[in-house]
Coordinates of C-alpha atoms in Angstrom, one line a residue:
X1 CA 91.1 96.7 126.3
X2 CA 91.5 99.5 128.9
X3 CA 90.3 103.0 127.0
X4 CA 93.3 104.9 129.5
X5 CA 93.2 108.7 128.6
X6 CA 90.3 108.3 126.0
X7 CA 87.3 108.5 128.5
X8 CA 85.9 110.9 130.6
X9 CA 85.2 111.4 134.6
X10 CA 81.3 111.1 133.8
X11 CA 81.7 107.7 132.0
X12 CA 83.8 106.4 135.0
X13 CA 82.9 105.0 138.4
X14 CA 82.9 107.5 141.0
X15 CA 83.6 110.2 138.6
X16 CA 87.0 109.4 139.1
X17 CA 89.6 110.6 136.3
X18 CA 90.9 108.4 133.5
X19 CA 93.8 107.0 133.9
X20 CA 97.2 106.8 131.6
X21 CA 101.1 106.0 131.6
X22 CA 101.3 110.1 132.0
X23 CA 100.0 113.2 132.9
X24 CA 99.2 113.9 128.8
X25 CA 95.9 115.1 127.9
X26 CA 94.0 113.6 124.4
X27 CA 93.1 116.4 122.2
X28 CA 89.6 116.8 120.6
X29 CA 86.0 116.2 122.0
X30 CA 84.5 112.9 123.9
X31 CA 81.4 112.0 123.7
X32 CA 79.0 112.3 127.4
X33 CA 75.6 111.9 128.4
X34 CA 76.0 115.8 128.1
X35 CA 77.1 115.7 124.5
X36 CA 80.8 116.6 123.7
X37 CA 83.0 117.0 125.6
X38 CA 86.8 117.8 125.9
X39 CA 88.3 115.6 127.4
X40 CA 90.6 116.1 130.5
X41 CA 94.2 115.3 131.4
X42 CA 94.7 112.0 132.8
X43 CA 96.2 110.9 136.3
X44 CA 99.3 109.1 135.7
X45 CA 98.9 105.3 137.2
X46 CA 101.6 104.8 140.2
X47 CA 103.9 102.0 139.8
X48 CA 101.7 100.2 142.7
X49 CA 98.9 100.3 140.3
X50 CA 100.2 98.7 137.2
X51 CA 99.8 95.3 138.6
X52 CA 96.7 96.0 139.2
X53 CA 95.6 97.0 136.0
X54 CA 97.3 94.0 134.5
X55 CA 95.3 91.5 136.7
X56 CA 92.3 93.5 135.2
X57 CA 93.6 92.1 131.7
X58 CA 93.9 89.3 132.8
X59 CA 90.5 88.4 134.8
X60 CA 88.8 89.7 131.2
X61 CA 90.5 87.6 129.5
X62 CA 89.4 84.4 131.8
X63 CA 85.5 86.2 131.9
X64 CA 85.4 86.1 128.0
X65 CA 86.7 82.5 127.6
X66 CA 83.9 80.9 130.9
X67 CA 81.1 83.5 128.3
X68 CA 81.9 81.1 125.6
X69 CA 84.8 82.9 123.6
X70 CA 87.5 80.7 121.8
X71 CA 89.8 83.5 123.1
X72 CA 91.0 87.0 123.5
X73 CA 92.4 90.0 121.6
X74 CA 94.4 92.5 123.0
X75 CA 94.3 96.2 121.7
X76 CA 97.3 97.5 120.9
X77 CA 95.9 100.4 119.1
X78 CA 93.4 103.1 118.7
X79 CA 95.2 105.8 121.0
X80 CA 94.1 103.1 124.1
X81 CA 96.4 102.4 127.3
X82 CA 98.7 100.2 125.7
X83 CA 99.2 102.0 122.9
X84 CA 100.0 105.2 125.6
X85 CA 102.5 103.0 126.9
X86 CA 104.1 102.2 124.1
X87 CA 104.3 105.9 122.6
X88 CA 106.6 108.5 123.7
X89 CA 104.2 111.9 123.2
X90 CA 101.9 109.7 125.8
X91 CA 104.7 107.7 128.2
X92 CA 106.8 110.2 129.7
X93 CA 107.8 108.2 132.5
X94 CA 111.1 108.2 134.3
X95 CA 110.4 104.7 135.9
X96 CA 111.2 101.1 134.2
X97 CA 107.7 102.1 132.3
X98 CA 109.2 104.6 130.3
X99 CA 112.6 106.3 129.1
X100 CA 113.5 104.1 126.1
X101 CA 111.6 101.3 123.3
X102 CA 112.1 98.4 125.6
X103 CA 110.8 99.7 129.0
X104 CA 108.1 101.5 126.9
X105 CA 107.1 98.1 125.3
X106 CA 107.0 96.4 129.4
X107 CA 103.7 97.0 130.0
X108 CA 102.2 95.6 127.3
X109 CA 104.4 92.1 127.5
X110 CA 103.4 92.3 130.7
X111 CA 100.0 92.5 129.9
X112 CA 100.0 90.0 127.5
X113 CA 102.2 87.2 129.8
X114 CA 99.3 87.9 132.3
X115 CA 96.8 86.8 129.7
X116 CA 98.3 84.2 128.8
X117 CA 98.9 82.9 132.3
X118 CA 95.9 82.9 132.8
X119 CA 94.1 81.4 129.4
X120 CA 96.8 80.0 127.8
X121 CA 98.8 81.5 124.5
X122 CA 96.9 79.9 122.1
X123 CA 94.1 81.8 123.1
X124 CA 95.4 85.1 123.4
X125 CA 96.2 87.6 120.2
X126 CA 97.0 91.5 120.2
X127 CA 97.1 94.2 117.7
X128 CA 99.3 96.7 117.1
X129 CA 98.7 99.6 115.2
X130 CA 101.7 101.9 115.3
X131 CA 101.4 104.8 114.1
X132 CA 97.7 104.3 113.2
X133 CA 94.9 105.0 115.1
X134 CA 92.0 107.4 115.3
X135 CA 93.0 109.3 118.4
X136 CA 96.1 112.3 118.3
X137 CA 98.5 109.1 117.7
X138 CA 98.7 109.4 114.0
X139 CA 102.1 110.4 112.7
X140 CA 104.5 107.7 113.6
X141 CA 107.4 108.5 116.3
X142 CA 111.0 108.9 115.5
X143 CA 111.4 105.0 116.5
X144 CA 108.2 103.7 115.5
X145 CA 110.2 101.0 113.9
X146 CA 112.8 100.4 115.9
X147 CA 109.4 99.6 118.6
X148 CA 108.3 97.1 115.7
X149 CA 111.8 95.4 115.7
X150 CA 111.9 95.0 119.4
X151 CA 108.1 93.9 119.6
X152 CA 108.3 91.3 117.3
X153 CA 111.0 88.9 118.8
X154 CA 109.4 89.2 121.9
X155 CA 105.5 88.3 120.2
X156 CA 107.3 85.5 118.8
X157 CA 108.6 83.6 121.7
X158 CA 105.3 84.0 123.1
X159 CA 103.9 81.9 120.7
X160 CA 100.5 83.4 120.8
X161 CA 97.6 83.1 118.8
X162 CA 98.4 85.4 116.1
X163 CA 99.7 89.4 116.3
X164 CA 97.2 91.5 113.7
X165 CA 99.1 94.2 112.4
X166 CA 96.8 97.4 111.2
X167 CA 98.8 99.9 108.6
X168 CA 97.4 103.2 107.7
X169 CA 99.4 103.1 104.6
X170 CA 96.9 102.3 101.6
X171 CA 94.9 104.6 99.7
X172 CA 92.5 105.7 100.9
X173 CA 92.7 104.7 104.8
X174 CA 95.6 107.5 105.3
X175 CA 93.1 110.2 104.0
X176 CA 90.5 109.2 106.6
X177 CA 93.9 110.8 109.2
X178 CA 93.8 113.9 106.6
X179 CA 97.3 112.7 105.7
X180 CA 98.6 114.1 102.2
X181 CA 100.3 110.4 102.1
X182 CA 101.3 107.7 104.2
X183 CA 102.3 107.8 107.2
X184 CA 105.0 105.5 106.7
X185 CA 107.9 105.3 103.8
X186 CA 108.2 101.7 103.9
X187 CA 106.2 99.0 104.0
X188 CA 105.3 98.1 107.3
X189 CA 103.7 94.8 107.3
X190 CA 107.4 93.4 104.9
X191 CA 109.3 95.2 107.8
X192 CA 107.5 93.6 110.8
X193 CA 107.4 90.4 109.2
X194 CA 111.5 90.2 109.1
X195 CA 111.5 90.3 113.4
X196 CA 108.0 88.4 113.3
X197 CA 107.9 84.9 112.0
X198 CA 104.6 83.8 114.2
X199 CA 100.8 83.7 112.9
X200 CA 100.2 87.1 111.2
X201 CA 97.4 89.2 110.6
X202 CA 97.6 92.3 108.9
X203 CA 94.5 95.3 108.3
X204 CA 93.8 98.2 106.2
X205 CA 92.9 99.3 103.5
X206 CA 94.1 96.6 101.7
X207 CA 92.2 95.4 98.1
X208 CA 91.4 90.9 97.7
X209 CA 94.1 91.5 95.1
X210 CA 97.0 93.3 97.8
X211 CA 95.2 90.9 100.5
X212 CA 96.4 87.7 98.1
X213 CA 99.6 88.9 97.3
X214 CA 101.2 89.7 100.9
X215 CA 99.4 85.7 101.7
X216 CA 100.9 84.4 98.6
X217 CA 104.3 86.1 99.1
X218 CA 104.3 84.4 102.8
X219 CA 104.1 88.3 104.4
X220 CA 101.3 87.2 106.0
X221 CA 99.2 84.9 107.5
X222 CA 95.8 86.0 107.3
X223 CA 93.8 89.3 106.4
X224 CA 91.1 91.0 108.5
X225 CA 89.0 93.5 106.4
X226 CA 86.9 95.6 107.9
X227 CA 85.3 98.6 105.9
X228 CA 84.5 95.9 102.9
X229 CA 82.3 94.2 105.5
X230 CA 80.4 97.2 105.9
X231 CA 79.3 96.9 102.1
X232 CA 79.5 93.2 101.8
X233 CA 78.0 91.3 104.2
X234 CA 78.8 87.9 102.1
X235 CA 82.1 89.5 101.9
X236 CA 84.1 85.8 102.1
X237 CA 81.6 84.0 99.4
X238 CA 81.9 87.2 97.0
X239 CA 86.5 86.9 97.6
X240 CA 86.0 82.8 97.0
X241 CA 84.0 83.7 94.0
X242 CA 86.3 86.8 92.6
X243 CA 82.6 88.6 92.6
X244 CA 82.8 92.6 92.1
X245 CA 82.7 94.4 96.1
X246 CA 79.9 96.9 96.4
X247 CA 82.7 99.7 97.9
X248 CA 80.1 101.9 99.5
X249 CA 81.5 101.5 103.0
X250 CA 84.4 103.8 103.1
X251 CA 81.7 106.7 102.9
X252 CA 83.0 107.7 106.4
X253 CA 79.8 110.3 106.7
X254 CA 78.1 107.7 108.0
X255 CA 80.3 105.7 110.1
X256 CA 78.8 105.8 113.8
X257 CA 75.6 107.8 113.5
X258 CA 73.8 109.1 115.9
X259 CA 70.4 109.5 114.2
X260 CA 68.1 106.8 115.0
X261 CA 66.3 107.0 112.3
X262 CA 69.4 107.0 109.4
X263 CA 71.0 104.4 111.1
X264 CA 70.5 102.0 108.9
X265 CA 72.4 103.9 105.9
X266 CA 75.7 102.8 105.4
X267 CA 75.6 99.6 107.0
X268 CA 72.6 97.1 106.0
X269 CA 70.8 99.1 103.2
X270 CA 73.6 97.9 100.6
X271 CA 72.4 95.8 97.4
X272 CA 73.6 92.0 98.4
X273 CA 75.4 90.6 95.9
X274 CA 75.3 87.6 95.1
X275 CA 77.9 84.8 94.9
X276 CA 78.4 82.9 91.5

């Protein structure tokens, strides 16, 4: 992943400026070796640079498979560069980068054909989290979808690994955004999965039951839970079994602490429970 706009001259080499797709500064506070920060408008990369920053992709992606890794995700999401690319509030560009869903979604095929150049396809996934992320990339664009109905024929022939699709849409991941309800007024994993026939991995909020059904239905592939980890750290044992979840971990008050000493809460001072 490259953290574009999200980051801060002091966390960067030569306290030079982040870097993003445009000129378009991310609202809210980052966090320094000074404390918190706001964080400053990006340069906007040249055209000369965005090979550059590809064959950065794409030298990570052969580092993490010499370290040992079986392969590489890409992150689509979380307010990061490709993400900027893809968005219009972020990528105001005039260039083939920017203007329309297709020359917004460029960069990241690019990305990803330079990844798999250089590992090979069946080690290479991405996510994609449109309209969902924690940065000031919440509410879903105008064409949102139409960007999901362009991206997935293109996935597709790519024959990657798998694409992991993350949806804001259950209850109660949308209040985490202080939404008053989803984001979106369909169902976005059902509406990818009509332009995406590949390996499929979808995220969010989703219950074993919800998780079982899209699976079962042939929606998708496989599910990636995250928050039920933090509470279950036997979480696949306690599914296999149809054991009750402990469902402490969406208390978001203590989601990356910073107090050394309460650290623990939240994340390995749940009751284990045990598989039947």
């Amino acid at each position: 992943m490259h953290a574009g706009r999200v980051s801060h001259s002091s966390l960067l080499p030569d306290g030079m400026l982040p870097v993003a797709p445009s000129a378009v500064k991310m609202e809210g506070l980052v966090h320094t070796a000074n404390g918190k920060e706001p964080y400053e408008t990006p340069r906007a990369l040249e055209a000369e640079e965005i090979p550059l920053v590809k064959e950065m992709f794409a030298k990570a992606a052969k580092e993490a498979v010499r370290a040992g890794f079986d392969g590489i995700e890409l992150h689509g999401g979380n307010g990061y560069l490709l993400q900027e690319f893809l968005a219009k509030k972020t990528n105001c560009r005039t260039d083939e980068y920017g203007g329309n869903v297709e020359n917004r979604a460029r960069f990241v095929l690019e990305v990803v054909d330079a990844c798999v150049e250089a590992i090979g396809a069946d080690r290479v996934g991405i996510k994609l989290q449109q309209g969902v992320t924690f940065s000031d990339l919440i509410e879903p664009e105008d064409d949102s979808l139409e960007q999901l109905a362009y991206l997935g024929p293109e996935l597709e022939k790519r024959n990657l690994a798998y694409v992991c699709l993350s949806s804001l849409n259950g209850d109660p991941y949308y209040k985490f955004a202080r939404l008053e309800k989803p984001n979106f007024n369909v169902d976005v994993f059902q509406y990818f999965r009509k332009y995406y026939k590949g390996i499929l991995m979808i995220n969010g909020a989703l219950s074993p039951e919800k998780a079982n059904q899209y699976v079962e239905e042939g929606t998708a592939d496989l599910v990636a839970f995250g928050v039920l980890f933090l509470a279950n750290a036997n979480l696949p044992e306690l599914l296999a079994t149809g054991q009750e979840l402990n469902q402490g971990g969406w208390n978001t008050q203590v989601w990356y602490s910073k107090n050394p000493e309460n650290d623990e809460k939240g994340y390995i001072d749940w009751p284990l429970v045990k598989a039947a």
